[in-house]
Amino acid sequence: TTVLTSPTVQRFFSEAASTIEGEGELIIPVEDFWDDTGEAATSLPTLAANNSYLNVYVNGVLQMQDLVTYTPGVAEEGQLKITVPAGSKIQQSTPIVLVITNFAPTGQTTIES
């Protein structure tokens, strides 16, 4: 049996529009992201059920999953929300990177007798 995982990785880049300090939220709508080519993003991809994951980096630091809420979709629908805990701060212009990985696994079994 041969199994291929076939990942599709999509990266989106943004910067914090303002400083968010302690117990706040940074909400980044899809139109505030750029894709890998530097073009403005127009949609955020859906996560494949049981075959995907996302990572969020703030200033190069991987964020805990419980601090991130992801909503896929097109303009005015898709967004990324980052909860800023008490005692923390995200400065204006801090780089934010969203990495979406979806898998499309396939399998092939050869039976010889």
GROMACS .gro file of N, CA and C in nm, residues 15-110:
model
  288
   15GLU      N    1   0.034   4.295   0.885
   15GLU     CA    2   0.097   4.370   0.993
   15GLU      C    3  -0.013   4.424   1.083
   16ALA      N    4   0.014   4.429   1.212
   16ALA     CA    5  -0.084   4.484   1.306
   16ALA      C    6  -0.108   4.632   1.272
   17ALA      N    7  -0.235   4.667   1.253
   17ALA     CA    8  -0.269   4.804   1.214
   17ALA      C    9  -0.252   4.903   1.330
   18SER      N   10  -0.264   4.853   1.453
   18SER     CA   11  -0.248   4.939   1.570
   18SER      C   12  -0.193   4.854   1.684
   19THR      N   13  -0.150   4.920   1.790
   19THR     CA   14  -0.100   4.849   1.908
   19THR      C   15  -0.219   4.793   1.987
   20ILE      N   16  -0.210   4.666   2.023
   20ILE     CA   17  -0.312   4.600   2.105
   20ILE      C   18  -0.242   4.561   2.235
   21GLU      N   19  -0.297   4.607   2.346
   21GLU     CA   20  -0.231   4.583   2.474
   21GLU      C   21  -0.325   4.512   2.570
   22GLY      N   22  -0.273   4.407   2.635
   22GLY     CA   23  -0.344   4.332   2.738
   22GLY      C   24  -0.490   4.303   2.712
   23GLU      N   25  -0.539   4.193   2.743
   23GLU     CA   26  -0.677   4.149   2.725
   23GLU      C   27  -0.751   4.221   2.613
   24GLY      N   28  -0.697   4.212   2.494
   24GLY     CA   29  -0.759   4.271   2.376
   24GLY      C   30  -0.762   4.169   2.264
   25GLU      N   31  -0.811   4.213   2.149
   25GLU     CA   32  -0.817   4.126   2.031
   25GLU      C   33  -0.764   4.200   1.910
   26LEU      N   34  -0.687   4.130   1.833
   26LEU     CA   35  -0.642   4.181   1.703
   26LEU      C   36  -0.721   4.105   1.598
   27ILE      N   37  -0.803   4.175   1.522
   27ILE     CA   38  -0.884   4.112   1.417
   27ILE      C   39  -0.829   4.158   1.283
   28ILE      N   40  -0.792   4.060   1.200
   28ILE     CA   41  -0.735   4.089   1.069
   28ILE      C   42  -0.830   4.033   0.963
   29PRO      N   43  -0.901   4.120   0.889
   29PRO     CA   44  -0.988   4.072   0.783
   29PRO      C   45  -0.906   4.027   0.662
   30VAL      N   46  -0.965   3.943   0.580
   30VAL     CA   47  -0.895   3.886   0.464
   30VAL      C   48  -0.832   3.994   0.378
   31GLU      N   49  -0.898   4.108   0.361
   31GLU     CA   50  -0.845   4.212   0.272
   31GLU      C   51  -0.719   4.280   0.327
   32ASP      N   52  -0.682   4.251   0.454
   32ASP     CA   53  -0.560   4.306   0.511
   32ASP      C   54  -0.442   4.208   0.503
   33PHE      N   55  -0.461   4.096   0.432
   33PHE     CA   56  -0.354   3.998   0.411
   33PHE      C   57  -0.300   4.008   0.270
   34TRP      N   58  -0.172   3.967   0.253
   34TRP     CA   59  -0.111   3.947   0.123
   34TRP      C   60  -0.081   3.798   0.110
   35ASP      N   61  -0.079   3.747  -0.012
   35ASP     CA   62  -0.043   3.606  -0.031
   35ASP      C   63   0.107   3.595  -0.062
   36ASP      N   64   0.152   3.473  -0.095
   36ASP     CA   65   0.294   3.448  -0.123
   36ASP      C   66   0.349   3.527  -0.240
   37THR      N   67   0.263   3.575  -0.329
   37THR     CA   68   0.309   3.650  -0.445
   37THR      C   69   0.312   3.801  -0.417
   38GLY      N   70   0.265   3.841  -0.298
   38GLY     CA   71   0.259   3.983  -0.265
   38GLY      C   72   0.129   4.049  -0.306
   39GLU      N   73   0.039   3.971  -0.363
   39GLU     CA   74  -0.091   4.024  -0.405
   39GLU      C   75  -0.186   4.028  -0.286
   40ALA      N   76  -0.283   4.118  -0.290
   40ALA     CA   77  -0.383   4.126  -0.184
   40ALA      C   78  -0.466   3.997  -0.184
   41ALA      N   79  -0.488   3.942  -0.065
   41ALA     CA   80  -0.569   3.820  -0.054
   41ALA      C   81  -0.716   3.857  -0.074
   42THR      N   82  -0.788   3.771  -0.141
   42THR     CA   83  -0.931   3.793  -0.164
   42THR      C   84  -1.017   3.690  -0.092
   43SER      N   85  -0.954   3.581  -0.047
   43SER     CA   86  -1.028   3.481   0.031
   43SER      C   87  -0.929   3.404   0.118
   44LEU      N   88  -0.982   3.349   0.227
   44LEU     CA   89  -0.904   3.263   0.314
   44LEU      C   90  -0.960   3.122   0.298
   45PRO      N   91  -0.872   3.021   0.280
   45PRO     CA   92  -0.917   2.886   0.247
   45PRO      C   93  -0.989   2.816   0.362
   46THR      N   94  -1.080   2.729   0.323
   46THR     CA   95  -1.148   2.642   0.419
   46THR      C   96  -1.049   2.536   0.465
   47LEU      N   97  -1.061   2.495   0.590
   47LEU     CA   98  -0.977   2.388   0.643
   47LEU      C   99  -1.045   2.254   0.614
   48ALA      N  100  -0.971   2.162   0.551
   48ALA     CA  101  -1.024   2.029   0.522
   48ALA      C  102  -1.050   1.955   0.654
   49ALA      N  103  -1.170   1.902   0.669
   49ALA     CA  104  -1.207   1.832   0.793
   49ALA      C  105  -1.112   1.716   0.820
   50ASN      N  106  -1.053   1.715   0.937
   50ASN     CA  107  -0.962   1.608   0.983
   50ASN      C  108  -0.836   1.592   0.898
   51ASN      N  109  -0.808   1.684   0.806
   51ASN     CA  110  -0.690   1.675   0.720
   51ASN      C  111  -0.626   1.811   0.700
   52SER      N  112  -0.619   1.891   0.807
   52SER     CA  113  -0.562   2.025   0.792
   52SER      C  114  -0.516   2.077   0.928
   53TYR      N  115  -0.440   2.184   0.921
   53TYR     CA  116  -0.405   2.259   1.042
   53TYR      C  117  -0.361   2.398   1.001
   54LEU      N  118  -0.356   2.487   1.099
   54LEU     CA  119  -0.307   2.622   1.073
   54LEU      C  120  -0.210   2.661   1.182
   55ASN      N  121  -0.117   2.747   1.145
   55ASN     CA  122  -0.023   2.806   1.239
   55ASN      C  123  -0.028   2.957   1.223
   56VAL      N  124  -0.015   3.027   1.334
   56VAL     CA  125  -0.011   3.173   1.332
   56VAL      C  126   0.116   3.217   1.403
   57TYR      N  127   0.189   3.305   1.340
   57TYR     CA  128   0.313   3.359   1.395
   57TYR      C  129   0.297   3.509   1.413
   58VAL      N  130   0.330   3.559   1.531
   58VAL     CA  131   0.330   3.702   1.559
   58VAL      C  132   0.475   3.740   1.586
   59ASN      N  133   0.529   3.824   1.498
   59ASN     CA  134   0.669   3.864   1.507
   59ASN      C  135   0.762   3.743   1.510
   60GLY      N  136   0.725   3.639   1.432
   60GLY     CA  137   0.807   3.519   1.419
   60GLY      C  138   0.786   3.415   1.527
   61VAL      N  139   0.696   3.440   1.624
   61VAL     CA  140   0.673   3.348   1.734
   61VAL      C  141   0.540   3.274   1.712
   62LEU      N  142   0.546   3.141   1.713
   62LEU     CA  143   0.427   3.059   1.697
   62LEU      C  144   0.331   3.084   1.813
   63GLN      N  145   0.203   3.104   1.781
   63GLN     CA  146   0.102   3.134   1.883
   63GLN      C  147   0.028   3.008   1.926
   64MET      N  148  -0.017   3.006   2.052
   64MET     CA  149  -0.094   2.894   2.105
   64MET      C  150  -0.231   2.889   2.034
   65GLN      N  151  -0.277   2.770   2.007
   65GLN     CA  152  -0.402   2.752   1.933
   65GLN      C  153  -0.520   2.818   2.004
   66ASP      N  154  -0.523   2.817   2.137
   66ASP     CA  155  -0.635   2.875   2.211
   66ASP      C  156  -0.644   3.027   2.198
   67LEU      N  157  -0.539   3.090   2.146
   67LEU     CA  158  -0.540   3.236   2.129
   67LEU      C  159  -0.586   3.279   1.990
   68VAL      N  160  -0.616   3.181   1.903
   68VAL     CA  161  -0.644   3.210   1.763
   68VAL      C  162  -0.783   3.161   1.725
   69THR      N  163  -0.858   3.246   1.655
   69THR     CA  164  -0.986   3.206   1.597
   69THR      C  165  -0.979   3.237   1.448
   70TYR      N  166  -1.001   3.135   1.366
   70TYR     CA  167  -0.989   3.148   1.221
   70TYR      C  168  -1.126   3.130   1.157
   71THR      N  169  -1.161   3.223   1.068
   71THR     CA  170  -1.285   3.213   0.993
   71THR      C  171  -1.251   3.221   0.844
   72PRO      N  172  -1.267   3.109   0.770
   72PRO     CA  173  -1.239   3.113   0.627
   72PRO      C  174  -1.346   3.193   0.554
   73GLY      N  175  -1.315   3.235   0.433
   73GLY     CA  176  -1.415   3.304   0.353
   73GLY      C  177  -1.355   3.412   0.266
   74VAL      N  178  -1.444   3.477   0.193
   74VAL     CA  179  -1.405   3.584   0.101
   74VAL      C  180  -1.409   3.718   0.175
   75ALA      N  181  -1.386   3.826   0.101
   75ALA     CA  182  -1.384   3.960   0.161
   75ALA      C  183  -1.509   3.983   0.245
   76GLU      N  184  -1.490   4.048   0.358
   76GLU     CA  185  -1.592   4.080   0.456
   76GLU      C  186  -1.644   3.957   0.530
   77GLU      N  187  -1.588   3.839   0.503
   77GLU     CA  188  -1.626   3.718   0.577
   77GLU      C  189  -1.505   3.656   0.644
   78GLY      N  190  -1.398   3.633   0.567
   78GLY     CA  191  -1.280   3.568   0.621
   78GLY      C  192  -1.202   3.660   0.713
   79GLN      N  193  -1.152   3.602   0.823
   79GLN     CA  194  -1.071   3.682   0.916
   79GLN      C  195  -0.991   3.592   1.009
   80LEU      N  196  -0.893   3.652   1.070
   80LEU     CA  197  -0.814   3.588   1.174
   80LEU      C  198  -0.825   3.676   1.298
   81LYS      N  199  -0.858   3.615   1.412
   81LYS     CA  200  -0.867   3.689   1.537
   81LYS      C  201  -0.763   3.632   1.634
   82ILE      N  202  -0.680   3.720   1.688
   82ILE     CA  203  -0.578   3.681   1.785
   82ILE      C  204  -0.613   3.746   1.918
   83THR      N  205  -0.629   3.664   2.021
   83THR     CA  206  -0.655   3.716   2.155
   83THR      C  207  -0.522   3.751   2.220
   84VAL      N  208  -0.513   3.872   2.270
   84VAL     CA  209  -0.392   3.919   2.337
   84VAL      C  210  -0.416   3.907   2.488
   85PRO      N  211  -0.342   3.818   2.555
   85PRO     CA  212  -0.364   3.797   2.699
   85PRO      C  213  -0.321   3.917   2.783
   86ALA      N  214  -0.373   3.921   2.905
   86ALA     CA  215  -0.334   4.026   3.000
   86ALA      C  216  -0.182   4.027   3.015
   87GLY      N  217  -0.125   4.146   3.019
   87GLY     CA  218   0.019   4.160   3.036
   87GLY      C  219   0.099   4.147   2.907
   88SER      N  220   0.030   4.124   2.795
   88SER     CA  221   0.098   4.111   2.665
   88SER      C  222   0.063   4.230   2.577
   89LYS      N  223   0.140   4.245   2.468
   89LYS     CA  224   0.119   4.357   2.377
   89LYS      C  225   0.162   4.315   2.237
   90ILE      N  226   0.085   4.357   2.139
   90ILE     CA  227   0.126   4.346   1.999
   90ILE      C  228   0.140   4.489   1.949
   91GLN      N  229   0.261   4.526   1.911
   91GLN     CA  230   0.290   4.662   1.865
   91GLN      C  231   0.237   4.684   1.723
   92GLN      N  232   0.204   4.807   1.693
   92GLN     CA  233   0.166   4.844   1.557
   92GLN      C  234   0.278   4.805   1.462
   93SER      N  235   0.244   4.755   1.345
   93SER     CA  236   0.335   4.713   1.238
   93SER      C  237   0.405   4.580   1.266
   94THR      N  238   0.368   4.511   1.373
   94THR     CA  239   0.425   4.379   1.400
   94THR      C  240   0.381   4.283   1.290
   95PRO      N  241   0.475   4.204   1.232
   95PRO     CA  242   0.436   4.110   1.127
   95PRO      C  243   0.355   3.993   1.181
   96ILE      N  244   0.250   3.958   1.107
   96ILE     CA  245   0.163   3.845   1.139
   96ILE      C  246   0.165   3.751   1.019
   97VAL      N  247   0.190   3.623   1.042
   97VAL     CA  248   0.193   3.523   0.935
   97VAL      C  249   0.093   3.413   0.968
   98LEU      N  250   0.005   3.386   0.873
   98LEU     CA  251  -0.093   3.278   0.883
   98LEU      C  252  -0.055   3.171   0.783
   99VAL      N  253  -0.037   3.047   0.831
   99VAL     CA  254   0.001   2.935   0.744
   99VAL      C  255  -0.110   2.830   0.751
  100ILE      N  256  -0.172   2.802   0.636
  100ILE     CA  257  -0.279   2.702   0.627
  100ILE      C  258  -0.223   2.582   0.552
  101THR      N  259  -0.237   2.463   0.611
  101THR     CA  260  -0.194   2.339   0.545
  101THR      C  261  -0.313   2.245   0.536
  102ASN      N  262  -0.353   2.212   0.414
  102ASN     CA  263  -0.459   2.115   0.386
  102ASN      C  264  -0.396   1.993   0.320
  103PHE      N  265  -0.444   1.875   0.358
  103PHE     CA  266  -0.395   1.751   0.300
  103PHE      C  267  -0.504   1.688   0.215
  104ALA      N  268  -0.463   1.628   0.104
  104ALA     CA  269  -0.555   1.552   0.019
  104ALA      C  270  -0.494   1.412   0.004
  105PRO      N  271  -0.507   1.326   0.107
  105PRO     CA  272  -0.442   1.196   0.102
  105PRO      C  273  -0.506   1.103   0.001
  106THR      N  274  -0.420   1.024  -0.060
  106THR     CA  275  -0.466   0.920  -0.152
  106THR      C  276  -0.390   0.792  -0.119
  107GLY      N  277  -0.451   0.680  -0.150
  107GLY     CA  278  -0.386   0.553  -0.124
  107GLY      C  279  -0.407   0.457  -0.240
  108GLN      N  280  -0.309   0.373  -0.260
  108GLN     CA  281  -0.319   0.273  -0.365
  108GLN      C  282  -0.263   0.142  -0.309
  109THR      N  283  -0.342   0.037  -0.322
  109THR     CA  284  -0.300  -0.093  -0.274
  109THR      C  285  -0.288  -0.190  -0.391
  110THR      N  286  -0.176  -0.258  -0.398
  110THR     CA  287  -0.154  -0.359  -0.501
  110THR      C  288  -0.154  -0.496  -0.432
   0.00000   0.00000   0.00000
